[in-house]
Structures are given as structure tokens and as C-alpha cells.
mmCIF file of C-alpha atoms in Angstrom:
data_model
loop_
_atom_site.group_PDB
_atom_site.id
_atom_site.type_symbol
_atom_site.label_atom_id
_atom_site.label_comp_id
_atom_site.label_asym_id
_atom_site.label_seq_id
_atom_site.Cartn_x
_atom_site.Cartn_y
_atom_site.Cartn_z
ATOM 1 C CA UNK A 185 -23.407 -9.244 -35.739
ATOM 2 C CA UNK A 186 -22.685 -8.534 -32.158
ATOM 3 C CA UNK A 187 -21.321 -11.735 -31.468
ATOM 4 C CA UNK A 188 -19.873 -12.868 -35.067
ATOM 5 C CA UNK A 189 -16.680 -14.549 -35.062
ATOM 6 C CA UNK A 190 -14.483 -13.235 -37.739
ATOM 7 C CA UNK A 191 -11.313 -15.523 -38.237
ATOM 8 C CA UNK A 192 -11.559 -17.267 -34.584
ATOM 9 C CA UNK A 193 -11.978 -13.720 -32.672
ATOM 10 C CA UNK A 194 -15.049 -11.777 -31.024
ATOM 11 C CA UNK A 195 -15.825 -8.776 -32.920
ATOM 12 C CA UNK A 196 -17.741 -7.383 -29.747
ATOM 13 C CA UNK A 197 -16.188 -7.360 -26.031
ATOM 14 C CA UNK A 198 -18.442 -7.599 -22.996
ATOM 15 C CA UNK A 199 -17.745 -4.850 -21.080
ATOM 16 C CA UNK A 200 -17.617 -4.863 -17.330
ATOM 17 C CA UNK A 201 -20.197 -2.255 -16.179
ATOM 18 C CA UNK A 202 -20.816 -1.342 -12.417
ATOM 19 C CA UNK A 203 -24.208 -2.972 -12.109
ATOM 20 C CA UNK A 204 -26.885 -1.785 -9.848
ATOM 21 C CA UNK A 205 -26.338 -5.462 -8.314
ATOM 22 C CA UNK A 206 -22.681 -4.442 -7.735
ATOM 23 C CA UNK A 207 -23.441 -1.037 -5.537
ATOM 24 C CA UNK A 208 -26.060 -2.920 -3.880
ATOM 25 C CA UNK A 209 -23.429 -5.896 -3.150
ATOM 26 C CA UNK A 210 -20.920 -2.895 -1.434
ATOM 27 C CA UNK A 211 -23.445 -0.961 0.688
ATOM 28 C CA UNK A 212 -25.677 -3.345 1.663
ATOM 29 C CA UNK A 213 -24.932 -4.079 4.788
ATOM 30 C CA UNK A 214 -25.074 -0.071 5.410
ATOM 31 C CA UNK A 215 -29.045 0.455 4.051
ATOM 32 C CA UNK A 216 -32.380 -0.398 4.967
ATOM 33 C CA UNK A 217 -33.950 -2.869 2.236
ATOM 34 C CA UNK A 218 -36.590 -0.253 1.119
ATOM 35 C CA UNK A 219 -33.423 2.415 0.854
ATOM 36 C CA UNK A 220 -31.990 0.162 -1.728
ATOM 37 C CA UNK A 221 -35.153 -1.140 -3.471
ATOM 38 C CA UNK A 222 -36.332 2.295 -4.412
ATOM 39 C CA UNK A 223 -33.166 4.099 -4.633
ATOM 40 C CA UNK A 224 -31.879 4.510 -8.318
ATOM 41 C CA UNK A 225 -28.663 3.424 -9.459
ATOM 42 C CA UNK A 226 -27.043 7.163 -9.009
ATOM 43 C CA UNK A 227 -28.185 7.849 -5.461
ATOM 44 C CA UNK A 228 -26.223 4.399 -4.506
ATOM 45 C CA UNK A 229 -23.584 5.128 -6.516
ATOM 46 C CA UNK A 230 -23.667 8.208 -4.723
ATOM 47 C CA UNK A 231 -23.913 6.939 -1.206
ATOM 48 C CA UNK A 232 -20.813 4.761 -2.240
ATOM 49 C CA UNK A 233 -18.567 7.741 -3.022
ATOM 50 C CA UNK A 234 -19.831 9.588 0.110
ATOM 51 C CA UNK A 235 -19.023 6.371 1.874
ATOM 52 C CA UNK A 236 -15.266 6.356 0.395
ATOM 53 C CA UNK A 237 -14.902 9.653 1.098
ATOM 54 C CA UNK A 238 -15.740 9.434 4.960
ATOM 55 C CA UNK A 239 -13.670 6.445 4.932
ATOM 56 C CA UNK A 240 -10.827 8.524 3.494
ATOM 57 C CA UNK A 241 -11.621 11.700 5.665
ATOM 58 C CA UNK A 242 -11.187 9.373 8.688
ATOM 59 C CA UNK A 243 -8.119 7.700 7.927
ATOM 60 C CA UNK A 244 -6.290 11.010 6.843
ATOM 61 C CA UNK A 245 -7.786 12.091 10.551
ATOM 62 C CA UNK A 246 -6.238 8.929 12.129
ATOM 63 C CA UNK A 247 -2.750 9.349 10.979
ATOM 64 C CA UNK A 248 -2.326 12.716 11.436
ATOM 65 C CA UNK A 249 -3.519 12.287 15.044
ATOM 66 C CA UNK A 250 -0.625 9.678 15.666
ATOM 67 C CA UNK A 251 1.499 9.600 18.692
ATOM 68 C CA UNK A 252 5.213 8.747 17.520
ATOM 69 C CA UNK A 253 4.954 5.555 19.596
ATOM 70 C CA UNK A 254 1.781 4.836 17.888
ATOM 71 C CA UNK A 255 3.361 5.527 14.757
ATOM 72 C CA UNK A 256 6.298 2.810 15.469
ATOM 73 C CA UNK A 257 3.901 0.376 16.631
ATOM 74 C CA UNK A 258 2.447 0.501 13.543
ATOM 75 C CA UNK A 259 5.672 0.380 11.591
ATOM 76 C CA UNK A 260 7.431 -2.421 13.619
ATOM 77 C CA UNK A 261 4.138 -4.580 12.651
ATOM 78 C CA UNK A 262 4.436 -4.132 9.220
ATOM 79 C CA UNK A 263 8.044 -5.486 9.048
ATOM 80 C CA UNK A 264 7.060 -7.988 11.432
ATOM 81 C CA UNK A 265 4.200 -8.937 8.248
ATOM 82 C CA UNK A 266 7.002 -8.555 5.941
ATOM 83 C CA UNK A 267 9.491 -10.818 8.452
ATOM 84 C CA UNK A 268 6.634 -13.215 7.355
ATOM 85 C CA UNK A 269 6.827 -13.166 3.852
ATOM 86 C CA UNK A 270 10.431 -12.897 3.562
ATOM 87 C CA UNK A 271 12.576 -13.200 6.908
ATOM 88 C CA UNK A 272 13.480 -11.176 9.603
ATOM 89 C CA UNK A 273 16.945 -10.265 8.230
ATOM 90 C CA UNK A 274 15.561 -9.115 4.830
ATOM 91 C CA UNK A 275 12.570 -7.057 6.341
ATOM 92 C CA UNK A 276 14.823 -5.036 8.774
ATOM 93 C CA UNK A 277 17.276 -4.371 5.939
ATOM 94 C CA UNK A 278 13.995 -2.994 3.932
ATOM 95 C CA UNK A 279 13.294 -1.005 6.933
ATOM 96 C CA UNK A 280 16.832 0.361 7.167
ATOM 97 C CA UNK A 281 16.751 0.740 3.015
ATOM 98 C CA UNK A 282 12.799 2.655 3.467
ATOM 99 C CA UNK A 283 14.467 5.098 5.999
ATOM 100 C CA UNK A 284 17.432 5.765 3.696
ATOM 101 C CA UNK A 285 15.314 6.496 0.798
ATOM 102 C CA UNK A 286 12.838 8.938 3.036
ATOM 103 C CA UNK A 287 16.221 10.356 4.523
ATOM 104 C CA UNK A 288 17.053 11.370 0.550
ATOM 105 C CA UNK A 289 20.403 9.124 1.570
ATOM 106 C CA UNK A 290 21.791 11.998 3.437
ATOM 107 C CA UNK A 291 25.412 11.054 4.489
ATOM 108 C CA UNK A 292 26.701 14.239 6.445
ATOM 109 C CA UNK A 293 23.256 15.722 7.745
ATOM 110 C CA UNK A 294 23.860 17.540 11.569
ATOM 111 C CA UNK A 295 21.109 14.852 12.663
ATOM 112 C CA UNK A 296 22.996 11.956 12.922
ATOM 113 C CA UNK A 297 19.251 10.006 12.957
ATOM 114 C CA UNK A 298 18.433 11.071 9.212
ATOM 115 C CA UNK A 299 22.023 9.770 7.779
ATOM 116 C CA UNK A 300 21.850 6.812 5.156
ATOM 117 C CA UNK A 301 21.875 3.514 7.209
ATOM 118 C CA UNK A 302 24.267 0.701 6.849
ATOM 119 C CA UNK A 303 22.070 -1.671 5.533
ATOM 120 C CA UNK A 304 23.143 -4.939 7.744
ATOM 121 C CA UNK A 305 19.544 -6.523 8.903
ATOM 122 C CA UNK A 306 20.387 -5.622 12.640
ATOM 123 C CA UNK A 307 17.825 -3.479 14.331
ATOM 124 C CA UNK A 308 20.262 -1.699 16.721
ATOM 125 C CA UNK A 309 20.330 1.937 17.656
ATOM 126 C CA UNK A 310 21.092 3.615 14.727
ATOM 127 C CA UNK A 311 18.022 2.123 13.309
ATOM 128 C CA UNK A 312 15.968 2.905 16.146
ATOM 129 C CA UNK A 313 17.351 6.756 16.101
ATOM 130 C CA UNK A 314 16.081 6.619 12.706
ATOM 131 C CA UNK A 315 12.920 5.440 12.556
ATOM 132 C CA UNK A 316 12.108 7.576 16.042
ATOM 133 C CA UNK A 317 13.545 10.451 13.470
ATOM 134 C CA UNK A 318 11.120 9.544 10.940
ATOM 135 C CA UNK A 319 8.165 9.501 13.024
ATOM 136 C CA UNK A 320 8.334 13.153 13.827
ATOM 137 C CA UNK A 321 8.160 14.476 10.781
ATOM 138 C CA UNK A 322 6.038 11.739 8.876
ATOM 139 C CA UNK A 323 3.006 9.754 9.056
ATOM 140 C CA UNK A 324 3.264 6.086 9.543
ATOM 141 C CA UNK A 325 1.554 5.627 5.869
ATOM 142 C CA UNK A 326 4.362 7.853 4.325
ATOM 143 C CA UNK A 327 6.952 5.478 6.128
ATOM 144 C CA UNK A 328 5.587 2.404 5.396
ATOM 145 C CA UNK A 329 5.437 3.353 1.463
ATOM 146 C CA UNK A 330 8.916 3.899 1.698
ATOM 147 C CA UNK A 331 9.430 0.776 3.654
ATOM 148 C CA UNK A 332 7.574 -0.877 0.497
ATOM 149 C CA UNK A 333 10.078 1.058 -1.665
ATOM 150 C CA UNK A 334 12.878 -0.337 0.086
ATOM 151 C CA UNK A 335 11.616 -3.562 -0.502
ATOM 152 C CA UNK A 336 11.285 -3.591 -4.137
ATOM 153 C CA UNK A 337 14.578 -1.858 -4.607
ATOM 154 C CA UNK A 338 16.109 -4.998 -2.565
ATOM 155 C CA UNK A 339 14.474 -7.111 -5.214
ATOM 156 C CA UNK A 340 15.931 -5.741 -7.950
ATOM 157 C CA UNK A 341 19.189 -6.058 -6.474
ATOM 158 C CA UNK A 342 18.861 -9.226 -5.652
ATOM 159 C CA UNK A 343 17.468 -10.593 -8.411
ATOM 160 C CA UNK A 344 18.903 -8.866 -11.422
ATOM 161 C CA UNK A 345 21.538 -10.994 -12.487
ATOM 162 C CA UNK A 346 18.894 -14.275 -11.710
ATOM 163 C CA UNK A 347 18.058 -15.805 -15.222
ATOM 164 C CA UNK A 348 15.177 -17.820 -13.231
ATOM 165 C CA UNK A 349 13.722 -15.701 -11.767
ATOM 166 C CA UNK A 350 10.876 -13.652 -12.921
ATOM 167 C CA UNK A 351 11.632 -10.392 -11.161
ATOM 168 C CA UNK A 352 8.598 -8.368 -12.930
ATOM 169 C CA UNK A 353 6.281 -10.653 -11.736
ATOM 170 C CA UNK A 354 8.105 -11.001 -7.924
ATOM 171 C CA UNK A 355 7.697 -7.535 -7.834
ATOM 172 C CA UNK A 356 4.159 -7.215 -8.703
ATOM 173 C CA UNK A 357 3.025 -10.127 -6.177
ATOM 174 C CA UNK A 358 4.964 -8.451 -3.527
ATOM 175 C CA UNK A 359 3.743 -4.808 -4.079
ATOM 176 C CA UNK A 360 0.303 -6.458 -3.903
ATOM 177 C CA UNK A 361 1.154 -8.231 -1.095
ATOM 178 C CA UNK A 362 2.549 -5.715 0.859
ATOM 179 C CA UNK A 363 0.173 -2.761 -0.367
ATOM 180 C CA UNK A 364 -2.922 -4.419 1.229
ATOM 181 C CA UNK A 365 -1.246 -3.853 4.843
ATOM 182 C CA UNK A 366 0.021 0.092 4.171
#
């Protein structure tokens, strides 16, 4: 009865396990081949979360480690990614949008560099003061997220009134687009 149809549908899913062929698959390059023929199935899955977490512990090191011009080097080579994917016009006004949003849209702030930006697609000075602003006080992960933000609140706008287009779905591929790069 695992397997019986009852009126054209499975009456049993296969489930999607994590296989010892799966773990072995995502550390083997890291292990000896004895190391993964006699280890069991929990010390790999094991190694794997030690692995992630070293990976994470490293990466959380990196970026708070940053030099600000680090940090915009980064940044201006994600919009450059985005520039690809969109234009050049649409990325900088997602920058400019991102920096807003981080900035909570502050309109009279003492720091002229944290006010809400005119969002125009030019890169000029204001932009600059901003994102220099940013990258004091934030990592260039944080500012890229909001960058992403920025993004998907320009899509919205943009296509919200646009009977064909599919905007759920435009969002989705670009958040996993753009995620894969933050």
C-alpha cells in the first residue's frame, strides 16, 4: 500500500533525506578516502556543520576587519553586477534607494551624508558622501542587503500598475539573483 494510487494520486511521498552519499558528495574533496569509508553518517554530518561554521566564523572575521575603501570596493562591484542585470541607471538609483533605506530616510539629520538621496541614477557627490557615510558604521554585507532592498522596492514601483508583468515572480528571480553575490 505504499505506493497505491487512490483516484490518480500517490498515497505515499518520497521524501528527500540527506543521504550518506550526499555528505560524502559536500566534503569530499576535504577527507582522506578511509576518513569517509569508515566514518558513520553523524561524524560527516558533523564535520559538515563544523565546516559551515568555520566558514561562517571566517566570513563574520572578514567583514568586520574591512577597511572603508575595501568596503566600497566591494559595494561599487555589486552594482556594477547589478548594472549587468539591469543597467547602470537603475543600479545606481538602487544604490541611492539602499542608502536611503539604511539612512531610515532621514531628511534633516546634522550629517548631511546620512540624508535621504534624490534618487536620479547619477553617482555624484552626494552619493559618494553617502555611501563613504555608510561604510563607517556598517559592514559591506549590511549595505549590500539594503542595496538588494532598494532593488526590490524599485520593482514594485515600477511594476505595479504592469498587467504583464509577473512582479512576484521578477522579484523572486532577482532576489535569487542578486542574493548569490551579497
Amino acid at each position: 500500500m505504499q505506493n497505491a494510487i487512490y483516484l490518480g494520486m500517490k498515497f505515499k511521498e518520497k521524501k528527500k533525506s540527506l543521504t550518506r552519499k550526499k555528505v560524502l558528495s559536500l566534503i569530499k574533496g576535504e577527507l582522506t578516502n578511509a576518513k569517509i569509508l569508515y566514518a558513520t553518517k553523524e561524524e560527516l554530518i558533523e564535520i559538515l556543520k563544523n565546516e559551515r561554521k568555520e566558514k561562517f566564523l571566517l566570513e563574520f572575521e572578514r567583514l568586520n576587519n574591512q577597511k572603508s575603501s575595501e568596503k566600497i570596493e566591494e559595494i561599487l562591484n555589486f552594482i556594477e553586477f547589478i548594472a549587468q542585470k539591469l543597467d547602470e541607471k537603475q543600479a545606481v538609483v538602487a544604490l541611492q534607494t539602499g542608502l536611503s533605506l539604511l539612512n531610515k530616510n532621514r531628511k534633516d539629520c546634522i550629517i548631511e551624508a546620512k540624508n535621504t538621496l534624490k534618487e536620479d541614477g547619477i553617482y555624484g557627490n552626494k552619493t559618494k558622501a553617502s555611501l563613504c557615510e555608510a561604510c563607517k558604521n556598517y559592514n559591506s554585507r549590511v549595505i549590500k542587503k539594503y542595496i538588494l532592498k532598494g532593488v526590490l522596492n524599485n520593482i514594485i514601483f515600477n511594476t505595479k500598475n504592469e498587467t504583464k508583468i509577473d512582479t512576484q515572480k521578477l522579484l523572486q528571480n532577482t532576489k535569487v539573483t542578486l542574493e548569490e553575490k551579497i
